[in-house]
């Protein structure tokens, strides 16, 4: 790939992947001009920390990404023949290389009562939890002891439930699967997570299917103004009453039981935003298909982040988005500058991300009395107002064994700790750590190295003990 100095790179998507790429390219390739388009009215931010904003631990500006200048504009079409990005305001921007970082949309389940025929608005009180606007709308609707139902017990749903409880809401968490966070945990660790959430006052229901929502008018419909009797019909203004706004009142379960609800949070997963790529004729499967240079089926267009599919995998994870952005920035920079002395002649490649999930659930479901402490990046561990200690969780690789795998598991009921690793063909392929994460760094490095383990299990047993990672 030959890239000349002065080339125009257009990045569509102001999320973590697009902002990271623009940030990496700006100082590294001064001869390259980068234009970043984003749809949100907020400056690019760290989406991973939205739950901390909802919980009240961080102000929104604290999670803003550094040096991420973004033009608020929505791309609606790509003209591949002319290499133009057409935006909703009618403007057209030329590109030499286009990067699609369009992210993903929240999945809205097919629930009865979610939408009315011919209308696309969610009822009042029903929220997705994907963007800063979602977070601020939820935060604005909170009040003490508000009844909040979270639909979906994955990572996002658990994070939302914990944040709502921290703000004083009465929270019910509904999970269709057998246990929480099925993608990252096993049944035993899922039970421990459930017990911790319940100790925070969160009501948890698993193997629970939601049928629909019940709504009632909230009384905010527009009505025609009163016209004085002396006023004739010819002079009376014509006012058409607006449809009555619906507000959620309960969540109906498959067995007919209804849970009263003032707020409903839909945390049912995400789906890659591929519409722009599909309309442009690019190859799309579950995501926008890319190769090891993160190129799409058009060699002048790349895709990174939640919208991309590499090696058959749609990651949908923040660390994958960062690694893809860094890999593409290096590839484009080296191509712009030419070969760098001392480096291999082959272009840098993205070979996939080994994903590790970490989550900390603070133990205090209600704020402590007195002024709120200043938010810091590293807050010391402490007991909450209810005496409940924070709960740490980490999961990596494939923690569910298949026939022939070896499993090492340590459980400490007194400390509420659980550690498990899965070994396949003498290699560490996955693990779960709950409670005490002292060993997570060393275990993660062993897993990332993907090298054969020693013949005995003693080294891994040492890692699984309390001092193994120190």
Coordinates of C-alpha atoms in Angstrom, one line a residue:
X1 CA 0.0 0.0 0.0
X2 CA 1.5 3.3 -1.1
X3 CA 0.4 6.4 0.8
X4 CA 1.7 9.8 -0.1
X5 CA 2.3 12.6 2.3
X6 CA -0.7 15.0 2.4
X7 CA -3.2 12.2 2.1
X8 CA -6.7 12.7 3.5
X9 CA -7.9 10.2 6.1
X10 CA -11.6 10.4 7.0
X11 CA -12.7 8.5 10.2
X12 CA -16.5 8.0 10.6
X13 CA -17.4 7.4 14.2
X14 CA -16.3 9.4 17.2
X15 CA -16.3 6.5 19.7
X16 CA -13.3 5.0 21.4
X17 CA -11.9 3.3 18.3
X18 CA -12.3 6.3 16.0
X19 CA -11.0 8.8 18.6
X20 CA -8.1 6.6 19.5
X21 CA -7.1 6.3 15.8
X22 CA -7.3 10.0 15.2
X23 CA -5.3 10.7 18.4
X24 CA -2.6 8.2 17.3
X25 CA -2.3 9.5 13.8
X26 CA -2.2 13.3 14.5
X27 CA 1.3 13.4 16.1
X28 CA 2.8 10.4 14.3
X29 CA 2.0 11.4 10.7
X30 CA 2.2 15.2 10.4
X31 CA 1.8 15.0 6.6
X32 CA -1.5 13.2 7.0
X33 CA -4.7 15.2 7.5
X34 CA -7.3 13.4 9.6
X35 CA -11.0 14.3 9.7
X36 CA -13.1 12.7 12.5
X37 CA -16.9 12.7 12.2
X38 CA -19.1 11.8 15.2
X39 CA -22.8 11.9 15.7
X40 CA -23.0 12.5 19.4
X41 CA -23.1 16.0 20.8
X42 CA -20.6 15.1 23.5
X43 CA -16.9 15.1 23.0
X44 CA -15.5 11.5 22.6
X45 CA -15.6 9.7 25.9
X46 CA -14.6 6.4 27.5
X47 CA -17.8 4.3 27.1
X48 CA -16.5 1.7 29.6
X49 CA -16.9 4.3 32.4
X50 CA -20.6 5.2 31.7
X51 CA -21.7 3.1 34.6
X52 CA -19.4 5.1 36.9
X53 CA -21.1 8.3 35.7
X54 CA -24.5 6.8 36.3
X55 CA -23.5 5.7 39.8
X56 CA -22.4 9.3 40.5
X57 CA -18.7 8.5 41.0
X58 CA -17.5 10.5 38.0
X59 CA -18.8 13.7 36.4
X60 CA -19.3 13.3 32.6
X61 CA -16.3 15.4 31.7
X62 CA -14.0 13.1 33.7
X63 CA -14.4 10.3 31.2
X64 CA -13.8 12.6 28.1
X65 CA -11.0 11.2 25.9
X66 CA -7.9 13.4 25.6
X67 CA -7.1 15.3 22.4
X68 CA -10.1 14.0 20.5
X69 CA -11.4 16.9 18.3
X70 CA -14.5 15.7 16.5
X71 CA -16.8 17.3 14.0
X72 CA -20.4 16.6 14.8
X73 CA -21.8 15.3 11.6
X74 CA -23.6 12.1 10.5
X75 CA -22.3 10.3 7.5
X76 CA -25.2 9.0 5.4
X77 CA -23.5 7.7 2.2
X78 CA -20.1 6.6 0.9
X79 CA -19.4 7.3 -2.8
X80 CA -16.6 4.7 -3.4
X81 CA -16.1 5.7 -7.1
X82 CA -15.4 9.4 -6.2
X83 CA -14.1 8.6 -2.7
X84 CA -16.5 10.9 -1.0
X85 CA -18.3 10.7 2.3
X86 CA -21.7 12.4 2.1
X87 CA -23.1 13.8 5.4
X88 CA -26.6 14.6 6.5
X89 CA -26.0 18.3 6.0
X90 CA -25.3 17.7 2.3
X91 CA -21.6 18.3 2.6
X92 CA -19.1 15.9 0.8
X93 CA -15.6 15.2 2.1
X94 CA -13.0 13.6 -0.1
X95 CA -10.8 10.8 1.3
X96 CA -7.8 8.9 0.2
X97 CA -8.4 6.4 3.0
X98 CA -11.7 6.0 4.8
X99 CA -12.0 4.3 8.2
X100 CA -15.4 3.1 9.4
X101 CA -15.6 3.1 13.2
X102 CA -19.4 3.3 13.4
X103 CA -19.6 1.2 16.6
X104 CA -22.8 -0.7 17.5
X105 CA -26.4 -0.1 18.4
X106 CA -28.2 -1.5 21.5
X107 CA -30.5 -4.5 20.8
X108 CA -34.1 -3.6 21.6
X109 CA -35.9 -6.9 22.2
X110 CA -39.3 -7.6 20.6
X111 CA -41.4 -6.9 23.7
X112 CA -45.1 -6.2 23.6
X113 CA -45.8 -2.6 24.3
X114 CA -42.3 -1.4 23.5
X115 CA -43.4 0.4 20.4
X116 CA -46.8 1.5 19.2
X117 CA -47.9 0.9 15.6
X118 CA -46.4 3.5 13.3
X119 CA -44.4 5.1 16.0
X120 CA -40.7 4.6 16.9
X121 CA -40.5 6.3 20.3
X122 CA -39.8 4.4 23.5
X123 CA -42.3 4.9 26.3
X124 CA -41.2 7.4 29.0
X125 CA -39.1 5.6 31.6
X126 CA -37.7 3.1 29.1
X127 CA -34.0 3.5 28.3
X128 CA -31.2 1.8 26.5
X129 CA -27.8 2.1 28.2
X130 CA -25.2 2.7 25.4
X131 CA -24.5 6.4 25.1
X132 CA -23.8 9.5 27.3
X133 CA -27.3 10.7 26.4
X134 CA -28.7 7.4 27.6
X135 CA -26.7 7.8 30.8
X136 CA -27.7 11.4 31.5
X137 CA -31.4 10.6 30.8
X138 CA -31.3 7.8 33.2
X139 CA -29.6 9.9 35.8
X140 CA -32.1 12.6 35.4
X141 CA -35.0 10.2 36.0
X142 CA -33.6 8.8 39.2
X143 CA -35.0 9.6 42.6
X144 CA -34.8 7.8 46.0
X145 CA -36.4 4.4 45.9
X146 CA -37.5 4.6 42.3
X147 CA -38.5 1.2 41.0
X148 CA -36.0 0.2 38.3
X149 CA -36.1 -3.0 36.3
X150 CA -33.0 -4.0 34.3
X151 CA -33.6 -6.5 31.5
X152 CA -30.5 -8.4 30.7
X153 CA -27.9 -9.9 33.1
X154 CA -24.8 -9.7 31.1
X155 CA -21.8 -7.4 31.8
X156 CA -23.8 -4.2 30.8
X157 CA -26.9 -5.2 32.8
X158 CA -24.9 -6.0 35.9
X159 CA -23.0 -2.7 35.7
X160 CA -26.3 -0.8 35.2
X161 CA -28.0 -2.5 38.1
X162 CA -25.1 -1.8 40.4
X163 CA -25.0 1.9 39.4
X164 CA -28.8 2.3 39.9
X165 CA -28.6 0.7 43.3
X166 CA -25.7 3.0 44.2
X167 CA -28.1 5.9 43.5
X168 CA -30.7 4.6 45.9
X169 CA -33.1 2.9 43.4
X170 CA -34.9 -0.3 44.2
X171 CA -33.5 -2.5 41.4
X172 CA -34.8 -5.8 40.0
X173 CA -32.3 -7.5 37.5
X174 CA -33.9 -10.0 35.1
X175 CA -31.8 -12.6 33.3
X176 CA -33.1 -15.0 30.7
X177 CA -30.2 -17.4 31.1
X178 CA -29.4 -19.8 34.0
X179 CA -26.9 -17.4 35.6
X180 CA -25.5 -13.9 35.3
X181 CA -22.8 -12.9 32.8
X182 CA -23.0 -16.3 31.0
X183 CA -20.4 -15.1 28.4
X184 CA -17.7 -14.6 31.0
X185 CA -18.5 -16.8 34.0
X186 CA -19.5 -20.3 34.9
X187 CA -22.4 -21.4 37.1
X188 CA -20.6 -21.3 40.4
X189 CA -19.1 -17.9 39.9
X190 CA -22.4 -16.7 38.5
X191 CA -24.0 -17.7 41.8
X192 CA -21.4 -15.8 43.8
X193 CA -21.9 -12.7 41.7
X194 CA -25.7 -13.0 42.3
X195 CA -25.2 -13.3 46.0
X196 CA -23.1 -10.2 46.1
X197 CA -25.7 -8.2 44.1
X198 CA -28.4 -9.4 46.4
X199 CA -26.3 -8.3 49.4
X200 CA -26.5 -4.8 47.9
X201 CA -30.3 -5.0 47.9
X202 CA -30.6 -5.8 44.2
X203 CA -33.4 -8.4 43.5
X204 CA -32.1 -10.9 40.9
X205 CA -34.2 -13.3 38.8
X206 CA -32.6 -15.8 36.5
X207 CA -34.3 -18.1 33.9
X208 CA -36.8 -15.3 33.6
X209 CA -38.3 -14.3 30.3
X210 CA -39.9 -10.9 29.7
X211 CA -43.0 -10.9 27.6
X212 CA -43.8 -7.2 27.4
X213 CA -44.2 -3.7 29.0
X214 CA -47.4 -2.2 30.3
X215 CA -47.8 1.5 29.9
X216 CA -50.3 4.2 30.8
X217 CA -50.7 7.8 29.6
X218 CA -48.6 10.2 31.7
X219 CA -51.0 13.2 31.3
X220 CA -48.7 15.3 29.1
X221 CA -50.7 15.1 25.9
X222 CA -51.3 18.4 24.1
X223 CA -54.9 19.6 24.0
X224 CA -56.7 22.3 22.0
X225 CA -56.7 25.8 23.7
X226 CA -59.9 27.1 25.2
X227 CA -61.6 29.5 22.8
X228 CA -63.9 32.3 24.1
X229 CA -67.6 31.7 23.4
X230 CA -67.8 35.0 21.5
X231 CA -65.1 33.9 19.1
X232 CA -66.5 32.6 15.8
X233 CA -65.4 29.3 14.2
X234 CA -63.8 31.3 11.4
X235 CA -61.3 33.0 13.7
X236 CA -60.7 30.0 16.1
X237 CA -57.2 28.5 15.6
X238 CA -57.0 24.9 14.4
X239 CA -55.0 22.9 16.9
X240 CA -54.6 19.1 16.4
X241 CA -54.1 17.3 19.7
X242 CA -50.8 15.5 19.9
X243 CA -50.8 11.8 20.7
X244 CA -50.7 11.1 24.5
X245 CA -47.2 10.2 25.6
X246 CA -47.0 6.7 27.1
X247 CA -45.1 6.0 30.3
X248 CA -44.0 2.6 31.5
X249 CA -45.8 1.2 34.6
X250 CA -44.8 -2.4 34.8
X251 CA -42.8 -5.2 33.2
X252 CA -44.8 -8.4 32.3
X253 CA -43.1 -11.7 32.6
X254 CA -43.8 -14.8 30.6
X255 CA -45.8 -16.4 33.4
X256 CA -48.1 -13.3 33.5
X257 CA -46.6 -11.8 36.7
X258 CA -46.1 -8.0 36.5
X259 CA -43.3 -6.1 38.2
X260 CA -44.1 -2.5 38.9
X261 CA -41.5 -0.2 37.3
X262 CA -40.9 3.5 37.0
X263 CA -37.7 2.9 35.0
X264 CA -36.8 0.1 32.6
X265 CA -33.2 -0.4 31.3
X266 CA -32.8 -2.6 28.3
X267 CA -29.3 -4.2 28.4
X268 CA -29.9 -7.0 25.9
X269 CA -26.6 -6.7 24.0
X270 CA -25.5 -4.8 21.0
X271 CA -25.4 -5.2 17.2
X272 CA -22.7 -3.8 14.9
X273 CA -23.7 -0.8 12.9
X274 CA -23.1 -1.9 9.4
X275 CA -25.7 0.0 7.4
X276 CA -23.3 2.5 5.9
X277 CA -20.9 -0.2 4.8
X278 CA -23.7 -2.4 3.4
X279 CA -25.2 0.5 1.4
X280 CA -21.7 1.1 0.0
X281 CA -21.5 -2.5 -1.2
X282 CA -18.8 -3.7 1.2
X283 CA -18.7 -7.2 2.4
X284 CA -20.7 -7.6 5.6
X285 CA -21.4 -10.6 7.7
X286 CA -22.3 -10.0 11.3
X287 CA -19.9 -7.1 11.1
X288 CA -17.9 -5.4 8.4
X289 CA -15.4 -8.0 7.3
X290 CA -11.7 -7.0 7.5
X291 CA -8.4 -8.7 6.9
X292 CA -5.2 -8.5 9.0
X293 CA -4.5 -5.0 7.7
X294 CA -8.1 -4.1 8.9
X295 CA -9.0 -3.5 5.2
X296 CA -12.5 -4.1 4.0
X297 CA -13.4 -5.5 0.6
X298 CA -12.5 -2.1 -0.8
X299 CA -8.7 -1.5 -0.4
X300 CA -9.2 2.2 0.3
X301 CA -11.6 1.6 3.2
X302 CA -10.8 0.1 6.7
X303 CA -13.0 -0.8 9.6
X304 CA -12.2 -0.9 13.3
X305 CA -14.0 -1.3 16.6
X306 CA -17.4 -2.7 17.4
X307 CA -18.5 -2.6 13.7
X308 CA -15.7 -4.7 12.4
X309 CA -15.4 -8.5 12.0
X310 CA -11.9 -10.0 12.0
X311 CA -11.2 -13.7 11.5
X312 CA -14.9 -14.4 11.9
X313 CA -15.0 -12.6 15.3
X314 CA -16.9 -9.5 16.3
X315 CA -15.2 -8.5 19.6
X316 CA -17.4 -5.6 20.8
X317 CA -14.8 -4.9 23.5
X318 CA -12.9 -1.7 24.4
X319 CA -9.5 -3.3 24.5
X320 CA -10.1 -4.8 21.0
X321 CA -11.1 -1.4 19.7
X322 CA -7.9 0.2 21.2
X323 CA -5.7 -2.6 19.7
X324 CA -7.2 -2.3 16.3
X325 CA -6.9 1.5 16.3
X326 CA -3.3 1.3 17.4
X327 CA -2.5 -1.4 14.7
X328 CA -4.1 0.7 12.0
X329 CA -2.4 3.9 13.1
X330 CA 0.9 2.1 12.9
X331 CA 0.2 0.7 9.5
X332 CA -1.0 4.0 8.0
X333 CA 1.9 5.9 9.6
X334 CA 4.6 3.5 8.4
X335 CA 3.1 3.5 4.9
X336 CA 3.1 7.3 4.9
X337 CA 6.6 7.6 6.1
X338 CA 8.0 4.7 4.2
X339 CA 10.1 1.8 5.6
X340 CA 11.5 2.5 9.1
X341 CA 15.2 1.4 9.4
X342 CA 15.6 -1.5 11.7
X343 CA 12.0 -2.7 11.4
X344 CA 10.8 -5.7 9.3
X345 CA 9.8 -4.8 5.7
X346 CA 6.4 -6.6 6.1
X347 CA 3.6 -4.2 7.1
X348 CA 2.3 -4.4 10.7
X349 CA -0.7 -6.7 11.1
X350 CA -3.6 -7.2 13.5
X351 CA -3.8 -10.8 14.5
X352 CA -6.7 -10.6 17.0
X353 CA -7.3 -9.6 20.6
X354 CA -7.1 -11.9 23.6
X355 CA -9.9 -10.4 25.7
X356 CA -9.9 -10.0 29.5
X357 CA -12.9 -8.7 31.3
X358 CA -12.6 -6.9 34.7
X359 CA -15.4 -5.5 36.8
X360 CA -15.5 -3.9 40.2
X361 CA -18.8 -3.7 42.1
X362 CA -18.6 -1.3 44.9
X363 CA -20.3 -2.5 48.0
X364 CA -22.2 0.6 49.1
X365 CA -25.8 0.7 47.6
X366 CA -26.5 4.1 49.1
X367 CA -24.3 7.2 49.4
X368 CA -22.6 7.8 52.7
X369 CA -23.8 10.8 54.7
X370 CA -21.8 14.0 54.3
X371 CA -20.2 15.6 51.2
X372 CA -19.4 13.3 48.4
X373 CA -15.7 12.5 48.0
X374 CA -13.8 13.6 44.9
X375 CA -13.7 11.0 42.2
X376 CA -10.3 9.6 41.6
X377 CA -9.0 7.0 39.2
X378 CA -7.7 4.7 42.0
X379 CA -10.0 4.8 45.0
X380 CA -8.8 2.8 48.0
X381 CA -10.8 -0.2 48.9
X382 CA -13.2 0.3 51.8
X383 CA -16.4 -0.9 53.3
X384 CA -19.6 0.8 52.2
X385 CA -22.3 2.2 54.4
X386 CA -23.8 -1.2 54.7
X387 CA -20.5 -2.9 55.6
X388 CA -20.4 -4.7 52.2
X389 CA -16.9 -4.9 50.7
X390 CA -16.3 -4.2 47.1
X391 CA -16.4 -7.2 44.8
X392 CA -13.8 -7.7 42.1
X393 CA -14.2 -9.9 39.1
X394 CA -11.9 -10.9 36.2
X395 CA -12.4 -13.4 33.4
X396 CA -10.3 -14.3 30.4
X397 CA -10.2 -16.7 27.5
X398 CA -12.6 -19.7 27.5
X399 CA -13.5 -20.5 31.2
X400 CA -15.9 -23.4 30.2
X401 CA -14.0 -26.7 29.9
X402 CA -14.6 -29.3 27.2
X403 CA -14.0 -33.0 27.5
X404 CA -10.3 -33.6 28.0
X405 CA -9.5 -30.3 29.7
X406 CA -8.0 -30.0 33.1
X407 CA -9.5 -27.7 35.6
X408 CA -7.9 -26.2 38.7
X409 CA -10.4 -24.5 41.1
X410 CA -9.9 -22.9 44.5
X411 CA -12.8 -21.6 46.6
X412 CA -12.6 -19.6 49.8
X413 CA -16.1 -19.2 51.2
X414 CA -14.9 -17.1 54.1
X415 CA -13.4 -14.4 51.9
X416 CA -16.0 -14.9 49.1
X417 CA -13.1 -15.7 46.7
X418 CA -13.3 -18.1 43.7
X419 CA -10.5 -18.9 41.3
X420 CA -10.5 -21.3 38.4
X421 CA -8.3 -22.0 35.4
X422 CA -8.8 -24.2 32.4
X423 CA -5.9 -26.1 30.8
X424 CA -6.1 -27.6 27.3
X425 CA -3.2 -29.3 25.6
X426 CA -0.8 -28.1 28.3
X427 CA -1.8 -24.5 27.7
X428 CA -3.8 -22.1 29.9
X429 CA -6.9 -21.3 27.8
X430 CA -9.2 -19.5 30.3
X431 CA -9.9 -18.5 33.8
X432 CA -12.2 -16.8 36.3
X433 CA -11.1 -14.9 39.4
X434 CA -13.6 -13.4 41.9
X435 CA -12.9 -11.6 45.1
X436 CA -9.2 -11.3 45.2
X437 CA -7.5 -10.4 42.0
X438 CA -3.9 -10.5 43.2
X439 CA -3.0 -13.3 40.7
X440 CA -4.8 -11.9 37.7
X441 CA -1.8 -10.1 36.2
X442 CA 0.5 -13.1 36.2
X443 CA -2.3 -15.5 35.0
X444 CA -3.2 -13.1 32.2
X445 CA 0.4 -12.9 31.0
X446 CA 0.7 -16.7 31.1
X447 CA -2.5 -17.0 29.1
X448 CA -1.4 -14.3 26.6
X449 CA 2.0 -16.0 26.1
X450 CA 0.1 -19.2 24.9
X451 CA 3.2 -21.3 25.7
X452 CA 3.2 -24.9 27.1
X453 CA 2.9 -25.0 30.9
X454 CA 5.3 -27.0 33.1
X455 CA 4.6 -30.7 33.4
X456 CA 3.4 -30.3 37.0
X457 CA 0.5 -28.2 38.3
X458 CA 2.5 -26.7 41.2
X459 CA 3.3 -23.4 39.4
X460 CA -0.4 -22.8 38.6
X461 CA -1.5 -23.8 42.1
X462 CA 1.0 -21.2 43.4
X463 CA -0.6 -18.6 41.2
X464 CA -4.0 -19.4 42.5
X465 CA -3.0 -18.9 46.1
X466 CA -3.4 -15.5 47.7
X467 CA 0.2 -14.5 47.2
X468 CA 0.7 -16.0 43.8
X469 CA 0.5 -12.7 41.9
X470 CA 2.5 -10.6 44.3

